[in-house]
Coordinates of C-alpha atoms in Angstrom, one line a residue:
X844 CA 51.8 -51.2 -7.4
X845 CA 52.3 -54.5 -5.9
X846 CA 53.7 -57.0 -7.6
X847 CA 52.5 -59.2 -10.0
X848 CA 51.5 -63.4 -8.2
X849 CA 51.4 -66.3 -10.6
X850 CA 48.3 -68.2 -9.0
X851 CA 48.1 -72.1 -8.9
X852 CA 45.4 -74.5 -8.8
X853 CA 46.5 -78.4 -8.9
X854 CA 43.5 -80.6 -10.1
X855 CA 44.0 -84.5 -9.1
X856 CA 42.5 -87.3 -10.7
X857 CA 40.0 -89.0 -8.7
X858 CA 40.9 -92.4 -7.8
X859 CA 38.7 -95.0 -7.2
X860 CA 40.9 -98.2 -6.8
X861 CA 42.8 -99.4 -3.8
X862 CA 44.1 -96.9 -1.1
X863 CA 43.4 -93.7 -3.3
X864 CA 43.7 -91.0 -0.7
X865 CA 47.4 -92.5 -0.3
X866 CA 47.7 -92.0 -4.1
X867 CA 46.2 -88.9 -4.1
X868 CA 48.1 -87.4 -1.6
X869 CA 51.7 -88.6 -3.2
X870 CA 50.3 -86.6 -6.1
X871 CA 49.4 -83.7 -4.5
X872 CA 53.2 -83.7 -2.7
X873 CA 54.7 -84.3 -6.1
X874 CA 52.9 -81.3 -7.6
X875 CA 53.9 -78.9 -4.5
X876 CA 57.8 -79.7 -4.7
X877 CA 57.1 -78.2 -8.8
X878 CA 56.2 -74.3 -6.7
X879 CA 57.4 -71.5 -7.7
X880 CA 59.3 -68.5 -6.2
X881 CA 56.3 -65.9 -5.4
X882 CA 53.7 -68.2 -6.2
X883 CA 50.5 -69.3 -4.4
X884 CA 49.4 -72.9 -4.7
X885 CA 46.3 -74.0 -4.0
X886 CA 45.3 -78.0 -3.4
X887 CA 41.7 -79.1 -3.2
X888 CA 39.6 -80.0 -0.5
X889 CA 40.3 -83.2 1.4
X890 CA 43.8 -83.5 0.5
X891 CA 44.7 -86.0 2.5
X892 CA 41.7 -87.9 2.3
X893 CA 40.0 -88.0 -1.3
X894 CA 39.1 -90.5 -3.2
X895 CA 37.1 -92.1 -0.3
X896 CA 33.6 -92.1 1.1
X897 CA 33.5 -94.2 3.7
X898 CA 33.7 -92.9 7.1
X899 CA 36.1 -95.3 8.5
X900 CA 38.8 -94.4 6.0
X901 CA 38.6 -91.4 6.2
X902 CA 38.8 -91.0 9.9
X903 CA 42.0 -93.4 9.2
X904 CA 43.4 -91.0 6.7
X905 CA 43.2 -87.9 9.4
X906 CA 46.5 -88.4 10.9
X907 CA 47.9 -87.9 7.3
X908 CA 46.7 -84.5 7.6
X909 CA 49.7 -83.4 9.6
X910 CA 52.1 -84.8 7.7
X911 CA 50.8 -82.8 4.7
X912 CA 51.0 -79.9 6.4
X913 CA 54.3 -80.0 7.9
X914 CA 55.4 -80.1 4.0
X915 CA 53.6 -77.2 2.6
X916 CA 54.9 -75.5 5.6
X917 CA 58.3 -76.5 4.4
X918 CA 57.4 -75.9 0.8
X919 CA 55.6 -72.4 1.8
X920 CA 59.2 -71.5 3.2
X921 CA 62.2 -72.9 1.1
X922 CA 60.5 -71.4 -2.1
X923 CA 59.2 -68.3 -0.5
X924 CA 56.0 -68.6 -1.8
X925 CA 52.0 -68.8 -0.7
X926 CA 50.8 -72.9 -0.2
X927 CA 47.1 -73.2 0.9
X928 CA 45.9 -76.5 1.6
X929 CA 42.6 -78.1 2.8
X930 CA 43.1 -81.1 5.3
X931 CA 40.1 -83.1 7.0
X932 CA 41.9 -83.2 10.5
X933 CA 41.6 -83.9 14.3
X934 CA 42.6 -80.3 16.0
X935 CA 42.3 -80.1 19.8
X936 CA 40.1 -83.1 20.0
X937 CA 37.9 -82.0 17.3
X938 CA 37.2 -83.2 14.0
X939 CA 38.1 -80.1 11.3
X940 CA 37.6 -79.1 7.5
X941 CA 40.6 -76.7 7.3
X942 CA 42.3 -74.8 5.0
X943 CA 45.4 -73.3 6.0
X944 CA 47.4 -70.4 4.7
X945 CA 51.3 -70.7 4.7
X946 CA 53.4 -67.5 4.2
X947 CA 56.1 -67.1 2.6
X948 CA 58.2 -67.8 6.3
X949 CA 56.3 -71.3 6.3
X950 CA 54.0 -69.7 9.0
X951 CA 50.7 -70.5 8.6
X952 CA 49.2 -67.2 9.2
X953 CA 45.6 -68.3 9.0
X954 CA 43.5 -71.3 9.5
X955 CA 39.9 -71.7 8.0
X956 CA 37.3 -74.2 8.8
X957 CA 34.5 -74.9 6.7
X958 CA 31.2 -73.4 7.7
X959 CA 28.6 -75.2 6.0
X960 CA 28.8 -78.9 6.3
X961 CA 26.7 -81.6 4.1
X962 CA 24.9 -84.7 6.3
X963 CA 28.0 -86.7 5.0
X964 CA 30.5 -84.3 7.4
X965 CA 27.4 -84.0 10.0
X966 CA 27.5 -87.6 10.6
X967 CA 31.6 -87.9 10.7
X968 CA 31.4 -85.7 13.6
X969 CA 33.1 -82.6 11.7
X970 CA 32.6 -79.2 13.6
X971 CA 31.8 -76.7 11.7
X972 CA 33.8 -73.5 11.3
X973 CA 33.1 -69.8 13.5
X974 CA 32.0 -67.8 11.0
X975 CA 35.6 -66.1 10.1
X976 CA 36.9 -66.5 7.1
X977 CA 38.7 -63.0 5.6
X978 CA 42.2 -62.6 6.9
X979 CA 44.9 -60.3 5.7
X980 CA 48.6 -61.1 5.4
X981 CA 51.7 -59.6 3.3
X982 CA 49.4 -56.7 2.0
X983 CA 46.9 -59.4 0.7
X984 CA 43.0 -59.3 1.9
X985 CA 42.0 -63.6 1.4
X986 CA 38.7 -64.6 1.5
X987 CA 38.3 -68.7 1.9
X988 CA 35.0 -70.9 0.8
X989 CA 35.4 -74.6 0.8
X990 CA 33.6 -76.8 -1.3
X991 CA 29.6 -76.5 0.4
X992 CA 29.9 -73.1 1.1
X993 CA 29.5 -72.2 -2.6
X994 CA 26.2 -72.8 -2.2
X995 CA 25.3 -70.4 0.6
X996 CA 24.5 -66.5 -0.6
X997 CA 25.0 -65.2 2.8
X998 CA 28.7 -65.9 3.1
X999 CA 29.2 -64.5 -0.5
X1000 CA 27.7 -61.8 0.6
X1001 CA 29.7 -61.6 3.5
X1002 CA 32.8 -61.9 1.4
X1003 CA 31.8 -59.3 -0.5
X1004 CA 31.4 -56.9 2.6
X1005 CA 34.9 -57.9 3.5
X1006 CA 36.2 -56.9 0.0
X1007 CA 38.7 -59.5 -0.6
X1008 CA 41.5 -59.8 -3.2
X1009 CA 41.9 -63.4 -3.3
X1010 CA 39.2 -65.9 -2.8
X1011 CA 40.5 -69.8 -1.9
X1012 CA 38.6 -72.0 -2.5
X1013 CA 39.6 -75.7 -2.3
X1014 CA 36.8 -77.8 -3.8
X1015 CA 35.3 -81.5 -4.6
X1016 CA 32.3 -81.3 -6.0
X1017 CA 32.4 -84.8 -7.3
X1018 CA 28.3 -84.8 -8.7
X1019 CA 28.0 -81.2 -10.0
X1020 CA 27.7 -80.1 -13.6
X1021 CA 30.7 -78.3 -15.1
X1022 CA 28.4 -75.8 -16.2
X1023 CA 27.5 -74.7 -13.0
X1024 CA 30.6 -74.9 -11.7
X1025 CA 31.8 -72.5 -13.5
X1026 CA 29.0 -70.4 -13.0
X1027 CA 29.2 -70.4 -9.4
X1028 CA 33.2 -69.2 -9.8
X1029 CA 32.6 -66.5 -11.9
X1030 CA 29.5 -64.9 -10.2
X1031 CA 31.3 -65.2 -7.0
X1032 CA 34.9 -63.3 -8.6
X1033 CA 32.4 -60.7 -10.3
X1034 CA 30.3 -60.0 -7.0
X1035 CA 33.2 -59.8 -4.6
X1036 CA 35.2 -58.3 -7.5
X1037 CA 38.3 -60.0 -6.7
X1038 CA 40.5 -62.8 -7.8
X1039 CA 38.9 -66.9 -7.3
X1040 CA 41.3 -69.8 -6.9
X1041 CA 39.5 -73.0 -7.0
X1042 CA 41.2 -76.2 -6.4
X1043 CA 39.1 -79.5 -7.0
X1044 CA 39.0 -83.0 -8.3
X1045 CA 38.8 -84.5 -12.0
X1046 CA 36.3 -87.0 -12.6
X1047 CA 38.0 -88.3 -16.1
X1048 CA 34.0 -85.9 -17.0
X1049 CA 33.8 -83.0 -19.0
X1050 CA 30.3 -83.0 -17.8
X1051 CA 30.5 -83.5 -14.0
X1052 CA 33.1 -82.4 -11.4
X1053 CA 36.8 -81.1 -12.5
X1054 CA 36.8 -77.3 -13.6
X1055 CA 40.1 -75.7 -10.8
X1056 CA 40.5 -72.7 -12.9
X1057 CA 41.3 -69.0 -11.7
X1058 CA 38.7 -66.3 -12.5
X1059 CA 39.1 -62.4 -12.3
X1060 CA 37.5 -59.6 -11.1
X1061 CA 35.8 -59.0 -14.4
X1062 CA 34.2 -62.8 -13.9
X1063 CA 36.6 -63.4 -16.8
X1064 CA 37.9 -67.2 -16.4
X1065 CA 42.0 -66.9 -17.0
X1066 CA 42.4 -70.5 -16.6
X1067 CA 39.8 -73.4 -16.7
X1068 CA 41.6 -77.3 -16.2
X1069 CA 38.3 -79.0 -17.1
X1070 CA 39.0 -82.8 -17.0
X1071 CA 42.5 -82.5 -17.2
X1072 CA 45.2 -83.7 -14.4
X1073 CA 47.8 -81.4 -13.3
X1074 CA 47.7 -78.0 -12.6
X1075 CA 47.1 -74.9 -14.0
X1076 CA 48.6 -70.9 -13.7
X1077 CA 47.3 -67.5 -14.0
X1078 CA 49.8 -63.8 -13.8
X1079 CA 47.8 -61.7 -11.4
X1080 CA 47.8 -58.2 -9.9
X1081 CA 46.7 -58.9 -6.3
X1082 CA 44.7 -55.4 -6.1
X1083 CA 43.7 -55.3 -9.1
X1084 CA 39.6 -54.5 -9.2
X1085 CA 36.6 -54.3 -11.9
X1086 CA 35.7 -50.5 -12.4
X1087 CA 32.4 -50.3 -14.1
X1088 CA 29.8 -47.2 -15.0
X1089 CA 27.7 -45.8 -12.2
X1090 CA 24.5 -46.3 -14.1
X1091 CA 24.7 -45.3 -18.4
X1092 CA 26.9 -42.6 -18.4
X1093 CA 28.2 -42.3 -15.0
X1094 CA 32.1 -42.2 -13.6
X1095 CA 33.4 -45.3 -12.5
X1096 CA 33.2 -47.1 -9.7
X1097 CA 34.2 -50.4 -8.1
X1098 CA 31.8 -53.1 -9.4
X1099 CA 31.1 -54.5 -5.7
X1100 CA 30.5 -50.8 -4.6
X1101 CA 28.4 -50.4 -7.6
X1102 CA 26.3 -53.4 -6.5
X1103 CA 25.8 -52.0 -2.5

């Protein structure tokens, strides 16, 4: 059995005052230099660059994005643990959602960009992701959504194909209902039977935005932040997978198998 991975999600506040994706950011570094020996940490989307709208800023906030990285690579490495973190970021000469994946060398063994964009990201000039976003490293099958993607059945589906363990998924989310954010993570853990990290922002709301939480394979939520600031952990068994009835009566059988 492999073992057990305490999963991380770190919910900032969302600033609205003066320079906030600076203050974001220092919170987000203060909150990674608290990870733990075989840990994964996830941060939300736009980690270098939340709190702000307006397309100037945030096209001044992108070369923040490697100093971010360069940290949870650092991180990643001197506590031997998992750090996946979104940056909006200028990569060969183009303008990037990523998430990346650090190991627990520091490497970062996988690099996704955001498929589906909103007009916001359109008009920045993002470019949206390939298509891939499974990868595999230290025995661990990932699956990544970011933020917009939630929203799209056909990469769920996808997902599912791909039978993840983990699910990242580094959020904002600013306007939706906490209702259906949870929703969307639990359907999403139950039809990809697997584990969902979701990072995102609190909007001081119990009603609109907030919710990181961890979810299993059961669509059970193990840890739900709400409005709260900080961060929030869930024990899990990487592999571990919903077995249900095949039909009334039936052996069991994998729920996502059940469901092809």
């Amino acid at each position: 059995m492999m073992k057990m991975l305490k999963l991380k999600v770190v919910q900032p506040p969302y600033f609205a005052g003066e320079e906030p994706d600076e203050k974001i950011a220092g919170f987000l570094m203060e909150e990674l230099e608290k990870t733990e020996e075989n840990s994964l940490v996830l941060l939300p989307e736009y980690s270098n660059a939340g709190g702000i709208s307006d397309a100037g800023a945030e096209l001044r906030a992108l070369p923040r994005a490697k100093l971010m990285l360069e940290r949870a690579s650092s991180v990643a490495k001197e506590k031997r643990a998992w750090v996946a973190v979104n940056v909006l970021e200028e990569r060969e000469g183009k303008i990037k959602n990523s998430t990346y994946l650090f190991d627990k060398t520091g490497d970062a063994v996988f690099v996704y960009d955001k498929i589906h964009l909103p007009p916001s990201e359109v008009a920045l000039g993002v470019e949206r992701g390939d298509g891939v976003c499974v990868c595999e490293a230290g025995g661990i099958r990932f699956g990544f959504l970011t933020c917009y993607d939630v929203y799209f059945n056909e990469q769920i589906e996808h997902l599912a194909m791909n039978k993840p363990d983990i699910i990242l998924l580094p959020g904002y989310q600013r306007g939706e209902s906490s209702d259906i954010l949870r929703a969307q993570t639990k359907l999403i853990a139950f039809r990809c039977n697997c584990f969902v990290a979701k990072a995102s922002y609190s909007m001081a709301s119990e009603e609109k935005g907030g919710c990181s939480m961890i979810v299993s394979p059961e669509g059970k939520i193990l840890c739900d932040m709400g409005a709260k600031v900080g961060s929030a952990c869930a024990e899990v068994e990487p592999k571990h997978k919903y077995m249900r009835p095949a039909g009334f009566g039936g052996g069991l059988i994998r729920n996502d198998d059940f469901i092809n």
